[in-house]
Amino acid sequence: MLTVSHDPAAVESQLLGRELPCPRCQDRLRPWGFGTARVIRCGTPIRSRWVTPRRARCRGCRATHILLPAEFACRRADHAEVIGQAVELGAAQGLGYRKIAAILERPESTVRDWLRTFKTNAPAITEAFTARVHRATAEALEFWPAPAKTAAAHALGMLMAHARVLARLHGTAAGTVVTMTWHSAALFAHGPWFFSEAGWPEGVQHVPALPRQR
Ligand SMILES: [Zn+2]
């Protein structure tokens, strides 16, 4: 499974142009039907949306992969935007899971699981994304987050720095202003397991499947 662009047309053209690398062997992926359709809960109040992800097959190792757009997190029934909001309310604003669950109209147990998972992964997230910010820019200090009180807040700050770096790099390359949410940037970089307990420290998407520059 790997994370790809939000834009189905871009994914299709990447597949047909053999631009997407296999996460296992780095050979090229080609279209291979579709994965199972499922319902994703978007927004507040909840709007249910059917999603059918593309499937691709590697011409080298012949493995098939589900291509999950960067707005979805693996094994989560909610849109990444909503999980991201919960993490912001918890890590940056210090709200508890009950309050966040009421704001986002989601079950308390679900929100508690998101926050717990993020908190557990926070040190690994900070380490991985600090390295990314460093690698991506010689002016890393310009993007550095302010000191934070908790490990989760620090991880979130570093994720936001990573998104700002990517937006700057893509904007410069495309000659325009690009905005990028931290959760899409994180899913692009780490892959669909970003919000999962299982995704750390392994499960890293070594080659980010970023949308093609136009
Ligand atoms: Zn392969």
mmCIF file of C-alpha atoms and ligand atoms in Angstrom:
data_model
loop_
_atom_site.group_PDB
_atom_site.id
_atom_site.type_symbol
_atom_site.label_atom_id
_atom_site.label_comp_id
_atom_site.label_asym_id
_atom_site.label_seq_id
_atom_site.Cartn_x
_atom_site.Cartn_y
_atom_site.Cartn_z
ATOM 1 C CA MET A 1 0.000 0.000 0.000
ATOM 2 C CA LEU A 2 1.279 3.441 -0.780
ATOM 3 C CA THR A 3 0.133 7.039 -0.607
ATOM 4 C CA VAL A 4 -0.427 8.912 -3.841
ATOM 5 C CA SER A 5 -1.779 12.243 -5.053
ATOM 6 C CA HIS A 6 -5.301 13.453 -4.156
ATOM 7 C CA ASP A 7 -5.988 13.894 -7.841
ATOM 8 C CA PRO A 8 -7.197 10.646 -9.518
ATOM 9 C CA ALA A 9 -6.309 11.991 -12.972
ATOM 10 C CA ALA A 10 -2.730 12.645 -11.837
ATOM 11 C CA VAL A 11 -2.451 9.130 -10.377
ATOM 12 C CA GLU A 12 -3.817 7.633 -13.574
ATOM 13 C CA SER A 13 -1.329 9.526 -15.707
ATOM 14 C CA GLN A 14 1.523 8.600 -13.336
ATOM 15 C CA LEU A 15 0.534 4.937 -13.633
ATOM 16 C CA LEU A 16 0.198 5.033 -17.394
ATOM 17 C CA GLY A 17 3.481 6.930 -17.670
ATOM 18 C CA ARG A 18 5.117 4.321 -15.349
ATOM 19 C CA GLU A 19 6.194 7.065 -12.981
ATOM 20 C CA LEU A 20 5.157 5.514 -9.679
ATOM 21 C CA PRO A 21 7.880 3.387 -8.074
ATOM 22 C CA CYS A 22 7.158 0.116 -6.277
ATOM 23 C CA PRO A 23 7.749 0.584 -2.525
ATOM 24 C CA ARG A 24 9.320 -2.887 -2.367
ATOM 25 C CA CYS A 25 11.734 -2.947 -5.284
ATOM 26 C CA GLN A 26 11.566 0.536 -6.908
ATOM 27 C CA ASP A 27 10.585 -0.905 -10.276
ATOM 28 C CA ARG A 28 7.621 0.788 -11.962
ATOM 29 C CA LEU A 29 3.933 0.257 -11.193
ATOM 30 C CA ARG A 30 1.190 -0.118 -13.783
ATOM 31 C CA PRO A 31 -2.615 -0.049 -13.454
ATOM 32 C CA TRP A 32 -4.131 -3.253 -12.069
ATOM 33 C CA GLY A 33 -7.847 -2.740 -11.436
ATOM 34 C CA PHE A 34 -9.284 -1.353 -8.214
ATOM 35 C CA GLY A 35 -9.280 -2.142 -4.518
ATOM 36 C CA THR A 36 -12.391 -2.717 -2.406
ATOM 37 C CA ALA A 37 -14.829 0.174 -2.121
ATOM 38 C CA ARG A 38 -15.316 1.506 1.400
ATOM 39 C CA VAL A 39 -17.101 4.327 3.177
ATOM 40 C CA ILE A 40 -15.068 7.201 4.621
ATOM 41 C CA ARG A 41 -16.540 9.647 7.135
ATOM 42 C CA CYS A 42 -15.662 13.188 6.078
ATOM 43 C CA GLY A 43 -16.081 16.551 7.809
ATOM 44 C CA THR A 44 -18.256 17.718 10.686
ATOM 45 C CA PRO A 45 -21.168 17.008 10.612
ATOM 46 C CA ILE A 46 -20.309 13.664 9.040
ATOM 47 C CA ARG A 47 -20.720 13.197 5.309
ATOM 48 C CA SER A 48 -20.185 9.627 4.162
ATOM 49 C CA ARG A 49 -18.250 9.147 0.969
ATOM 50 C CA TRP A 50 -17.623 5.974 -1.009
ATOM 51 C CA VAL A 51 -14.007 5.557 -1.998
ATOM 52 C CA THR A 52 -12.618 2.987 -4.418
ATOM 53 C CA PRO A 53 -8.822 3.123 -4.449
ATOM 54 C CA ARG A 54 -6.772 2.276 -7.524
ATOM 55 C CA ARG A 55 -4.692 -0.874 -7.490
ATOM 56 C CA ALA A 56 -1.344 -1.178 -9.247
ATOM 57 C CA ARG A 57 1.026 -4.004 -10.006
ATOM 58 C CA CYS A 58 4.801 -3.888 -10.089
ATOM 59 C CA ARG A 59 6.312 -5.122 -13.326
ATOM 60 C CA GLY A 60 9.444 -6.194 -11.450
ATOM 61 C CA CYS A 61 8.415 -8.106 -8.292
ATOM 62 C CA ARG A 62 4.773 -8.509 -9.460
ATOM 63 C CA ALA A 63 3.403 -7.414 -6.100
ATOM 64 C CA THR A 64 0.127 -5.526 -6.209
ATOM 65 C CA HIS A 65 -0.336 -2.331 -4.200
ATOM 66 C CA ILE A 66 -3.365 -0.319 -3.183
ATOM 67 C CA LEU A 67 -2.846 3.359 -4.008
ATOM 68 C CA LEU A 68 -4.414 5.354 -1.222
ATOM 69 C CA PRO A 69 -4.869 9.103 -1.875
ATOM 70 C CA ALA A 70 -3.120 11.326 0.697
ATOM 71 C CA GLU A 71 -6.443 12.348 2.218
ATOM 72 C CA PHE A 72 -6.950 8.862 3.646
ATOM 73 C CA ALA A 73 -5.148 7.019 6.382
ATOM 74 C CA CYS A 74 -4.828 3.269 6.352
ATOM 75 C CA ARG A 75 -7.285 1.340 8.570
ATOM 76 C CA ARG A 76 -9.045 4.546 9.606
ATOM 77 C CA ALA A 77 -12.714 5.122 8.807
ATOM 78 C CA ASP A 78 -12.341 8.910 8.906
ATOM 79 C CA HIS A 79 -10.864 11.418 6.489
ATOM 80 C CA ALA A 80 -7.277 12.435 7.371
ATOM 81 C CA GLU A 81 -8.425 16.042 7.721
ATOM 82 C CA VAL A 82 -10.630 15.070 10.696
ATOM 83 C CA ILE A 83 -7.881 13.026 12.357
ATOM 84 C CA GLY A 84 -5.551 15.984 11.788
ATOM 85 C CA GLN A 85 -8.021 18.352 13.454
ATOM 86 C CA ALA A 86 -8.272 16.036 16.460
ATOM 87 C CA VAL A 87 -4.473 15.919 16.757
ATOM 88 C CA GLU A 88 -4.268 19.728 16.557
ATOM 89 C CA LEU A 89 -6.962 20.219 19.191
ATOM 90 C CA GLY A 90 -5.249 17.694 21.454
ATOM 91 C CA ALA A 91 -1.548 18.335 20.915
ATOM 92 C CA ALA A 92 -1.559 22.078 20.200
ATOM 93 C CA GLN A 93 -4.559 23.258 22.211
ATOM 94 C CA GLY A 94 -4.475 20.714 25.007
ATOM 95 C CA LEU A 95 -8.123 19.644 24.777
ATOM 96 C CA GLY A 96 -9.088 16.199 26.092
ATOM 97 C CA TYR A 97 -10.503 13.454 23.923
ATOM 98 C CA ARG A 98 -14.079 13.847 25.230
ATOM 99 C CA LYS A 99 -14.240 17.490 24.259
ATOM 100 C CA ILE A 100 -12.636 16.833 20.871
ATOM 101 C CA ALA A 101 -15.057 13.962 20.216
ATOM 102 C CA ALA A 102 -17.974 16.328 20.912
ATOM 103 C CA ILE A 103 -16.539 19.036 18.616
ATOM 104 C CA LEU A 104 -15.854 16.634 15.743
ATOM 105 C CA GLU A 105 -18.999 14.520 16.348
ATOM 106 C CA ARG A 106 -17.009 11.312 16.491
ATOM 107 C CA PRO A 107 -17.087 8.468 19.059
ATOM 108 C CA GLU A 108 -14.937 9.162 22.132
ATOM 109 C CA SER A 109 -13.144 5.829 21.820
ATOM 110 C CA THR A 110 -12.165 6.629 18.232
ATOM 111 C CA VAL A 111 -10.747 10.045 19.120
ATOM 112 C CA ARG A 112 -8.951 8.635 22.155
ATOM 113 C CA ASP A 113 -7.303 6.055 19.891
ATOM 114 C CA TRP A 114 -6.131 8.716 17.397
ATOM 115 C CA LEU A 115 -4.626 10.853 20.157
ATOM 116 C CA ARG A 116 -3.004 7.909 21.915
ATOM 117 C CA THR A 117 -1.475 6.641 18.695
ATOM 118 C CA PHE A 118 -0.101 10.069 17.821
ATOM 119 C CA LYS A 119 1.324 10.485 21.320
ATOM 120 C CA THR A 120 2.940 7.031 21.224
ATOM 121 C CA ASN A 121 4.478 7.771 17.821
ATOM 122 C CA ALA A 122 5.478 11.360 18.685
ATOM 123 C CA PRO A 123 9.208 10.720 19.364
ATOM 124 C CA ALA A 124 9.565 8.663 16.160
ATOM 125 C CA ILE A 125 7.619 11.271 14.181
ATOM 126 C CA THR A 126 9.831 14.073 15.513
ATOM 127 C CA GLU A 127 12.990 12.165 14.664
ATOM 128 C CA ALA A 128 11.861 11.200 11.151
ATOM 129 C CA PHE A 129 10.545 14.620 10.212
ATOM 130 C CA THR A 130 13.417 16.568 11.734
ATOM 131 C CA ALA A 131 15.647 14.586 9.380
ATOM 132 C CA ARG A 132 13.363 15.344 6.448
ATOM 133 C CA VAL A 133 13.334 19.076 7.146
ATOM 134 C CA HIS A 134 17.135 19.049 7.417
ATOM 135 C CA ARG A 135 17.553 17.103 4.188
ATOM 136 C CA ALA A 136 15.095 19.232 2.257
ATOM 137 C CA THR A 137 16.551 22.616 2.989
ATOM 138 C CA ALA A 138 19.840 24.248 3.789
ATOM 139 C CA GLU A 139 17.835 26.949 5.597
ATOM 140 C CA ALA A 140 16.210 24.453 7.961
ATOM 141 C CA LEU A 141 16.442 26.851 10.896
ATOM 142 C CA GLU A 142 14.085 29.251 9.170
ATOM 143 C CA PHE A 143 11.379 26.598 9.364
ATOM 144 C CA TRP A 144 12.165 25.330 12.837
ATOM 145 C CA PRO A 145 9.142 25.119 15.164
ATOM 146 C CA ALA A 146 9.053 27.030 18.451
ATOM 147 C CA PRO A 147 9.777 24.951 21.569
ATOM 148 C CA ALA A 148 6.733 22.946 22.702
ATOM 149 C CA LYS A 149 5.627 21.692 26.102
ATOM 150 C CA THR A 150 4.854 18.102 25.171
ATOM 151 C CA ALA A 151 6.320 15.477 22.867
ATOM 152 C CA ALA A 152 3.088 15.417 20.842
ATOM 153 C CA ALA A 153 3.083 19.205 20.401
ATOM 154 C CA HIS A 154 6.729 19.083 19.358
ATOM 155 C CA ALA A 155 5.990 16.357 16.793
ATOM 156 C CA LEU A 156 3.089 18.396 15.418
ATOM 157 C CA GLY A 157 5.314 21.488 15.174
ATOM 158 C CA MET A 158 7.877 19.515 13.190
ATOM 159 C CA LEU A 159 5.184 18.127 10.865
ATOM 160 C CA MET A 160 3.985 21.667 10.191
ATOM 161 C CA ALA A 161 7.567 22.736 9.468
ATOM 162 C CA HIS A 162 7.876 19.828 7.025
ATOM 163 C CA ALA A 163 4.671 20.924 5.231
ATOM 164 C CA ARG A 164 5.972 24.525 5.000
ATOM 165 C CA VAL A 165 9.262 23.303 3.509
ATOM 166 C CA LEU A 166 7.447 21.177 0.917
ATOM 167 C CA ALA A 167 5.059 23.998 0.053
ATOM 168 C CA ARG A 168 8.020 26.338 -0.424
ATOM 169 C CA LEU A 169 9.922 23.830 -2.600
ATOM 170 C CA HIS A 170 6.910 23.033 -4.767
ATOM 171 C CA GLY A 171 5.869 26.662 -4.992
ATOM 172 C CA THR A 172 9.364 27.687 -6.098
ATOM 173 C CA ALA A 173 9.485 24.904 -8.698
ATOM 174 C CA ALA A 174 6.032 25.729 -10.061
ATOM 175 C CA GLY A 175 6.462 29.504 -9.799
ATOM 176 C CA THR A 176 3.358 29.854 -7.655
ATOM 177 C CA VAL A 177 2.217 29.803 -4.046
ATOM 178 C CA VAL A 178 1.472 26.304 -2.809
ATOM 179 C CA THR A 179 -0.226 25.471 0.456
ATOM 180 C CA MET A 180 -0.009 22.009 1.901
ATOM 181 C CA THR A 181 -1.690 20.632 4.999
ATOM 182 C CA TRP A 182 0.636 18.908 7.430
ATOM 183 C CA HIS A 183 -1.394 15.689 7.427
ATOM 184 C CA SER A 184 -1.292 15.308 3.617
ATOM 185 C CA ALA A 185 2.418 16.117 3.633
ATOM 186 C CA ALA A 186 2.939 13.546 6.404
ATOM 187 C CA LEU A 187 0.969 10.854 4.561
ATOM 188 C CA PHE A 188 2.903 11.576 1.365
ATOM 189 C CA ALA A 189 6.204 11.290 3.141
ATOM 190 C CA HIS A 190 5.550 8.374 5.454
ATOM 191 C CA GLY A 191 2.835 6.494 3.597
ATOM 192 C CA PRO A 192 -0.699 5.452 4.589
ATOM 193 C CA TRP A 193 0.363 4.032 7.973
ATOM 194 C CA PHE A 194 1.239 7.456 9.318
ATOM 195 C CA PHE A 195 -1.751 7.583 11.713
ATOM 196 C CA SER A 196 -1.486 3.897 12.638
ATOM 197 C CA GLU A 197 0.215 2.280 15.553
ATOM 198 C CA ALA A 198 1.693 -0.329 13.223
ATOM 199 C CA GLY A 199 3.360 2.221 10.961
ATOM 200 C CA TRP A 200 6.206 3.175 13.296
ATOM 201 C CA PRO A 201 9.128 2.977 13.164
ATOM 202 C CA GLU A 202 8.752 0.722 10.087
ATOM 203 C CA GLY A 203 6.389 1.281 7.209
ATOM 204 C CA VAL A 204 8.184 4.321 5.878
ATOM 205 C CA GLN A 205 7.427 5.173 2.284
ATOM 206 C CA HIS A 206 10.990 5.521 1.073
ATOM 207 C CA VAL A 207 10.149 7.299 -2.145
ATOM 208 C CA PRO A 208 7.391 9.836 -1.582
ATOM 209 C CA ALA A 209 4.804 9.572 -4.347
ATOM 210 C CA LEU A 210 4.377 13.302 -4.668
ATOM 211 C CA PRO A 211 2.144 14.763 -7.334
ATOM 212 C CA ARG A 212 3.927 15.577 -10.549
ATOM 213 C CA GLN A 213 5.088 19.153 -11.054
ATOM 214 C CA ARG A 214 3.046 20.887 -13.720
HETATM 215 ZN ZN ZN B 1 8.216 -4.280 -7.047
#
